[in-house]
mmCIF file of C-alpha atoms in Angstrom:
data_model
loop_
_atom_site.group_PDB
_atom_site.id
_atom_site.type_symbol
_atom_site.label_atom_id
_atom_site.label_comp_id
_atom_site.label_asym_id
_atom_site.label_seq_id
_atom_site.Cartn_x
_atom_site.Cartn_y
_atom_site.Cartn_z
ATOM 1 C CA UNK A 65 0.217 0.071 0.066
ATOM 2 C CA UNK A 66 1.252 3.328 -1.080
ATOM 3 C CA UNK A 67 0.798 6.056 1.868
ATOM 4 C CA UNK A 68 0.452 10.428 0.373
ATOM 5 C CA UNK A 69 -0.045 13.451 3.059
ATOM 6 C CA UNK A 70 -1.591 16.087 1.925
ATOM 7 C CA UNK A 71 -0.411 18.917 3.728
ATOM 8 C CA UNK A 72 -0.722 23.011 2.798
ATOM 9 C CA UNK A 73 -2.419 26.104 4.314
ATOM 10 C CA UNK A 74 -5.930 26.461 4.920
ATOM 11 C CA UNK A 75 -8.226 27.124 1.690
ATOM 12 C CA UNK A 76 -5.257 26.364 -0.653
ATOM 13 C CA UNK A 77 -6.990 23.789 -2.642
ATOM 14 C CA UNK A 78 -5.984 20.393 -1.001
ATOM 15 C CA UNK A 79 -9.624 18.701 -1.357
ATOM 16 C CA UNK A 80 -9.964 19.568 -4.905
ATOM 17 C CA UNK A 81 -6.546 18.031 -5.477
ATOM 18 C CA UNK A 82 -7.574 14.868 -3.506
ATOM 19 C CA UNK A 83 -10.637 14.894 -5.996
ATOM 20 C CA UNK A 84 -8.690 14.651 -8.962
ATOM 21 C CA UNK A 85 -5.652 11.962 -7.709
ATOM 22 C CA UNK A 86 -9.322 9.856 -6.868
ATOM 23 C CA UNK A 87 -10.588 10.706 -10.100
ATOM 24 C CA UNK A 88 -7.461 9.979 -12.070
ATOM 25 C CA UNK A 89 -6.404 6.429 -9.847
ATOM 26 C CA UNK A 90 -5.701 3.992 -12.177
ATOM 27 C CA UNK A 91 -7.584 0.595 -13.300
ATOM 28 C CA UNK A 92 -7.322 -2.003 -10.077
ATOM 29 C CA UNK A 93 -6.713 1.210 -7.716
ATOM 30 C CA UNK A 94 -8.503 1.405 -4.074
ATOM 31 C CA UNK A 95 -8.462 4.173 -2.017
ATOM 32 C CA UNK A 96 -8.882 4.603 1.786
ATOM 33 C CA UNK A 97 -9.022 8.240 2.615
ATOM 34 C CA UNK A 98 -8.494 10.288 6.260
ATOM 35 C CA UNK A 99 -8.789 13.964 7.394
ATOM 36 C CA UNK A 100 -7.381 15.035 10.208
ATOM 37 C CA UNK A 101 -9.214 18.488 11.102
ATOM 38 C CA UNK A 102 -9.430 20.973 14.202
ATOM 39 C CA UNK A 103 -13.422 21.447 14.754
ATOM 40 C CA UNK A 104 -15.349 20.222 12.287
ATOM 41 C CA UNK A 105 -14.503 18.437 8.595
ATOM 42 C CA UNK A 106 -16.986 17.257 5.420
ATOM 43 C CA UNK A 107 -14.414 16.453 3.161
ATOM 44 C CA UNK A 108 -14.444 12.433 4.159
ATOM 45 C CA UNK A 109 -18.315 12.377 4.038
ATOM 46 C CA UNK A 110 -18.569 14.082 0.713
ATOM 47 C CA UNK A 111 -15.703 11.876 -1.288
ATOM 48 C CA UNK A 112 -17.224 8.944 0.611
ATOM 49 C CA UNK A 113 -19.996 10.008 -1.458
ATOM 50 C CA UNK A 114 -18.578 11.001 -4.671
ATOM 51 C CA UNK A 115 -16.276 8.078 -5.068
ATOM 52 C CA UNK A 116 -17.557 5.051 -2.767
ATOM 53 C CA UNK A 117 -14.275 5.045 -1.239
ATOM 54 C CA UNK A 118 -13.699 4.610 2.898
ATOM 55 C CA UNK A 119 -13.440 7.682 4.683
ATOM 56 C CA UNK A 120 -12.481 8.910 7.925
ATOM 57 C CA UNK A 121 -11.557 11.510 10.142
ATOM 58 C CA UNK A 122 -10.177 12.596 13.309
ATOM 59 C CA UNK A 123 -10.889 16.162 15.015
ATOM 60 C CA UNK A 124 -7.500 17.226 17.175
ATOM 61 C CA UNK A 125 -9.520 19.285 19.457
ATOM 62 C CA UNK A 126 -6.401 20.861 21.978
ATOM 63 C CA UNK A 127 -4.182 19.360 19.919
ATOM 64 C CA UNK A 128 -1.967 20.645 17.303
ATOM 65 C CA UNK A 129 -3.515 19.029 13.696
ATOM 66 C CA UNK A 130 -0.356 17.215 12.716
ATOM 67 C CA UNK A 131 0.556 16.245 16.306
ATOM 68 C CA UNK A 132 -2.742 14.206 16.028
ATOM 69 C CA UNK A 133 -1.963 12.947 12.395
ATOM 70 C CA UNK A 134 1.346 11.450 13.528
ATOM 71 C CA UNK A 135 -0.520 9.756 16.867
ATOM 72 C CA UNK A 136 -3.086 7.995 14.190
ATOM 73 C CA UNK A 137 -0.564 7.508 11.948
ATOM 74 C CA UNK A 138 -0.083 3.930 12.715
ATOM 75 C CA UNK A 139 -3.915 3.013 13.134
ATOM 76 C CA UNK A 140 -4.532 4.209 10.090
ATOM 77 C CA UNK A 141 -2.225 2.382 8.465
ATOM 78 C CA UNK A 142 -3.956 -0.718 10.162
ATOM 79 C CA UNK A 143 -7.574 0.514 9.124
ATOM 80 C CA UNK A 144 -6.898 1.287 5.203
ATOM 81 C CA UNK A 145 -4.951 -2.380 4.746
ATOM 82 C CA UNK A 146 -8.157 -4.452 6.248
ATOM 83 C CA UNK A 147 -10.388 -2.152 4.116
ATOM 84 C CA UNK A 148 -8.065 -3.707 1.344
ATOM 85 C CA UNK A 149 -6.501 -0.518 0.200
ATOM 86 C CA UNK A 150 -3.690 -0.149 -2.087
ATOM 87 C CA UNK A 151 -3.527 3.870 -1.519
ATOM 88 C CA UNK A 152 -4.324 5.639 1.621
ATOM 89 C CA UNK A 153 -4.492 9.715 1.122
ATOM 90 C CA UNK A 154 -3.880 11.156 4.452
ATOM 91 C CA UNK A 155 -5.066 15.222 4.226
ATOM 92 C CA UNK A 156 -4.020 17.497 7.159
ATOM 93 C CA UNK A 157 -5.609 21.146 8.418
ATOM 94 C CA UNK A 158 -1.776 22.216 8.472
ATOM 95 C CA UNK A 159 -3.085 25.655 10.301
ATOM 96 C CA UNK A 160 0.758 26.998 12.100
ATOM 97 C CA UNK A 161 3.009 26.155 8.920
ATOM 98 C CA UNK A 162 5.929 24.881 11.201
ATOM 99 C CA UNK A 163 4.545 21.680 11.690
ATOM 100 C CA UNK A 164 5.191 18.660 9.175
ATOM 101 C CA UNK A 165 2.774 15.752 8.968
ATOM 102 C CA UNK A 166 4.813 14.043 6.443
ATOM 103 C CA UNK A 167 6.633 10.738 7.517
ATOM 104 C CA UNK A 168 9.165 8.263 6.138
ATOM 105 C CA UNK A 169 7.779 5.839 3.752
ATOM 106 C CA UNK A 170 5.740 8.166 2.078
ATOM 107 C CA UNK A 171 4.632 10.864 -0.591
ATOM 108 C CA UNK A 172 4.562 13.994 0.766
ATOM 109 C CA UNK A 173 2.736 16.745 -1.043
ATOM 110 C CA UNK A 174 1.875 20.412 -0.120
ATOM 111 C CA UNK A 175 -0.670 22.392 -1.660
ATOM 112 C CA UNK A 176 -0.135 26.048 -2.409
ATOM 113 C CA UNK A 177 -1.952 28.655 -3.982
ATOM 114 C CA UNK A 178 -0.612 30.983 -6.049
ATOM 115 C CA UNK A 179 -2.910 33.895 -5.113
ATOM 116 C CA UNK A 180 -1.185 33.649 -1.132
ATOM 117 C CA UNK A 181 1.729 36.385 -1.783
ATOM 118 C CA UNK A 182 4.631 35.947 -3.562
ATOM 119 C CA UNK A 183 6.019 36.021 0.009
ATOM 120 C CA UNK A 184 4.030 32.987 1.370
ATOM 121 C CA UNK A 185 6.688 30.070 0.566
ATOM 122 C CA UNK A 186 8.971 31.655 2.584
ATOM 123 C CA UNK A 187 6.664 32.010 5.544
ATOM 124 C CA UNK A 188 5.724 28.204 5.650
ATOM 125 C CA UNK A 189 9.750 26.410 5.865
ATOM 126 C CA UNK A 190 9.300 22.782 6.894
ATOM 127 C CA UNK A 191 5.854 22.435 5.151
ATOM 128 C CA UNK A 192 7.471 22.827 1.769
ATOM 129 C CA UNK A 193 11.107 22.116 3.018
ATOM 130 C CA UNK A 194 10.208 18.675 3.835
ATOM 131 C CA UNK A 195 7.594 17.641 1.077
ATOM 132 C CA UNK A 196 8.523 15.467 -2.207
ATOM 133 C CA UNK A 197 5.861 17.503 -4.468
ATOM 134 C CA UNK A 198 4.930 20.907 -4.564
ATOM 135 C CA UNK A 199 1.147 21.739 -6.110
ATOM 136 C CA UNK A 200 0.543 25.094 -6.788
ATOM 137 C CA UNK A 201 -3.210 25.774 -7.774
ATOM 138 C CA UNK A 202 -5.262 28.771 -9.211
ATOM 139 C CA UNK A 203 -2.145 29.146 -11.375
ATOM 140 C CA UNK A 204 -5.238 30.886 -13.891
ATOM 141 C CA UNK A 205 -5.808 33.526 -11.822
ATOM 142 C CA UNK A 206 -1.652 35.015 -11.466
ATOM 143 C CA UNK A 207 0.217 36.415 -14.065
ATOM 144 C CA UNK A 208 3.204 34.408 -15.569
ATOM 145 C CA UNK A 209 5.753 37.312 -13.778
ATOM 146 C CA UNK A 210 3.684 36.606 -10.692
ATOM 147 C CA UNK A 211 3.820 32.557 -11.477
ATOM 148 C CA UNK A 212 7.814 32.559 -11.780
ATOM 149 C CA UNK A 213 8.440 34.767 -8.442
ATOM 150 C CA UNK A 214 6.200 32.488 -6.690
ATOM 151 C CA UNK A 215 8.416 29.659 -8.447
ATOM 152 C CA UNK A 216 11.310 30.998 -6.937
ATOM 153 C CA UNK A 217 10.472 31.380 -3.853
ATOM 154 C CA UNK A 218 9.558 27.820 -3.177
ATOM 155 C CA UNK A 219 13.018 26.784 -5.034
ATOM 156 C CA UNK A 220 14.080 28.981 -1.981
ATOM 157 C CA UNK A 221 12.607 27.080 0.627
ATOM 158 C CA UNK A 222 13.054 23.332 -1.215
ATOM 159 C CA UNK A 223 15.623 23.430 -4.001
ATOM 160 C CA UNK A 224 15.312 20.095 -5.169
ATOM 161 C CA UNK A 225 11.309 19.812 -4.617
ATOM 162 C CA UNK A 226 9.056 19.240 -7.737
ATOM 163 C CA UNK A 227 6.381 21.465 -8.831
ATOM 164 C CA UNK A 228 3.601 21.229 -10.378
ATOM 165 C CA UNK A 229 1.267 24.138 -11.338
ATOM 166 C CA UNK A 230 -2.462 23.412 -11.678
ATOM 167 C CA UNK A 231 -5.646 25.091 -11.745
ATOM 168 C CA UNK A 232 -7.061 21.866 -9.238
ATOM 169 C CA UNK A 233 -10.762 22.289 -10.062
ATOM 170 C CA UNK A 234 -9.827 21.266 -13.927
ATOM 171 C CA UNK A 235 -7.162 19.367 -13.563
ATOM 172 C CA UNK A 236 -4.523 21.157 -16.392
ATOM 173 C CA UNK A 237 -1.125 19.844 -15.137
ATOM 174 C CA UNK A 238 -2.427 17.211 -12.724
ATOM 175 C CA UNK A 239 -0.832 14.149 -15.273
ATOM 176 C CA UNK A 240 2.413 15.290 -13.645
ATOM 177 C CA UNK A 241 1.697 14.650 -10.118
ATOM 178 C CA UNK A 242 -0.073 11.248 -11.168
ATOM 179 C CA UNK A 243 2.873 10.121 -13.069
ATOM 180 C CA UNK A 244 4.926 11.287 -9.416
ATOM 181 C CA UNK A 245 1.903 9.157 -7.507
ATOM 182 C CA UNK A 246 2.374 6.237 -9.620
ATOM 183 C CA UNK A 247 6.508 5.907 -9.809
ATOM 184 C CA UNK A 248 5.947 6.461 -6.050
ATOM 185 C CA UNK A 249 7.094 3.310 -3.427
ATOM 186 C CA UNK A 250 4.832 1.620 -0.969
ATOM 187 C CA UNK A 251 5.513 1.393 2.628
ATOM 188 C CA UNK A 252 7.896 -0.925 3.182
ATOM 189 C CA UNK A 253 7.516 -1.778 7.174
ATOM 190 C CA UNK A 254 4.384 0.462 8.840
ATOM 191 C CA UNK A 255 6.700 -0.106 11.923
ATOM 192 C CA UNK A 256 9.311 1.796 11.619
ATOM 193 C CA UNK A 257 7.522 5.023 9.666
ATOM 194 C CA UNK A 258 8.461 8.150 11.542
ATOM 195 C CA UNK A 259 8.303 12.140 11.190
ATOM 196 C CA UNK A 260 10.089 13.267 8.894
ATOM 197 C CA UNK A 261 11.019 16.590 10.895
ATOM 198 C CA UNK A 262 11.761 17.506 13.780
ATOM 199 C CA UNK A 263 8.528 19.240 15.178
ATOM 200 C CA UNK A 264 8.865 22.245 17.087
ATOM 201 C CA UNK A 265 9.347 22.730 21.019
ATOM 202 C CA UNK A 266 5.218 22.397 22.783
ATOM 203 C CA UNK A 267 6.818 22.811 26.052
ATOM 204 C CA UNK A 268 6.020 25.859 27.481
ATOM 205 C CA UNK A 269 3.318 26.749 30.082
ATOM 206 C CA UNK A 270 0.600 28.825 27.386
ATOM 207 C CA UNK A 271 0.435 25.084 26.098
ATOM 208 C CA UNK A 272 -0.734 23.915 29.214
ATOM 209 C CA UNK A 273 -3.002 25.944 29.906
ATOM 210 C CA UNK A 274 -1.813 29.182 31.662
ATOM 211 C CA UNK A 275 -3.830 32.241 30.067
ATOM 212 C CA UNK A 276 -1.464 34.782 31.671
ATOM 213 C CA UNK A 277 0.067 37.756 29.387
ATOM 214 C CA UNK A 278 3.684 38.616 30.061
ATOM 215 C CA UNK A 279 7.208 36.038 30.417
ATOM 216 C CA UNK A 280 7.130 36.283 33.704
ATOM 217 C CA UNK A 281 4.332 34.351 34.505
ATOM 218 C CA UNK A 282 5.376 31.709 32.576
ATOM 219 C CA UNK A 283 8.285 28.985 32.958
ATOM 220 C CA UNK A 284 9.287 26.325 30.381
ATOM 221 C CA UNK A 285 10.685 27.960 27.035
ATOM 222 C CA UNK A 286 9.442 31.656 26.783
ATOM 223 C CA UNK A 287 10.010 34.528 24.335
ATOM 224 C CA UNK A 288 10.740 38.305 25.820
ATOM 225 C CA UNK A 289 10.425 40.914 22.757
ATOM 226 C CA UNK A 290 13.917 41.862 23.357
ATOM 227 C CA UNK A 291 15.548 38.345 23.074
ATOM 228 C CA UNK A 292 17.329 37.139 19.946
ATOM 229 C CA UNK A 293 16.203 33.639 21.347
ATOM 230 C CA UNK A 294 13.871 31.392 23.090
ATOM 231 C CA UNK A 295 14.819 31.878 26.802
ATOM 232 C CA UNK A 296 14.245 28.684 28.831
ATOM 233 C CA UNK A 297 13.411 29.769 32.409
ATOM 234 C CA UNK A 298 12.489 27.795 35.460
ATOM 235 C CA UNK A 299 12.885 24.519 37.435
#
């Protein structure tokens, strides 16, 4: 079974890309789909109805959705295997742009909107840098010059990444992504799948529920306005 992890900022067109993948799966291929979100999600129900595939969703609640995805990934692989799927597609909410949900033995795809601004790729760091493929959507809404600047921004973050430019609703350019998925390796050993990158520190007291403003009220890894980096404070 192949594992495809799709990330990207909200409203970038991730689900539109998933739809194009499902519409163009090869003969004999069976997909399973997992949606990870924070509060509400309907994509799983829509895709189950449209494509008659097994789908599930997970609400992360107080957890970072990408962290929740890592926690449920092993269960998801076992579920998809029981469903006799040949490809498991995991779509993350992708909210903070610092986390990266990609794992080893998988194809990592980041979906970016061309209308999000020419500097947008530079703000996303690991979400782009650890992906295998960048799919740029809504290219029909920007000029050729804007496309080139956006593409160079992606290359600055990840020089070796493959870039696919598409209008995902119509599916233009998607054959390059579909070919990449067809060439992807299957999961060799689910027990050894692990996170590709290093997640951000989650050890400040805001993370565990303290509401007071001001670093003086917190301990662990804190930040003051004039500091160049993080400051460890407390026992």
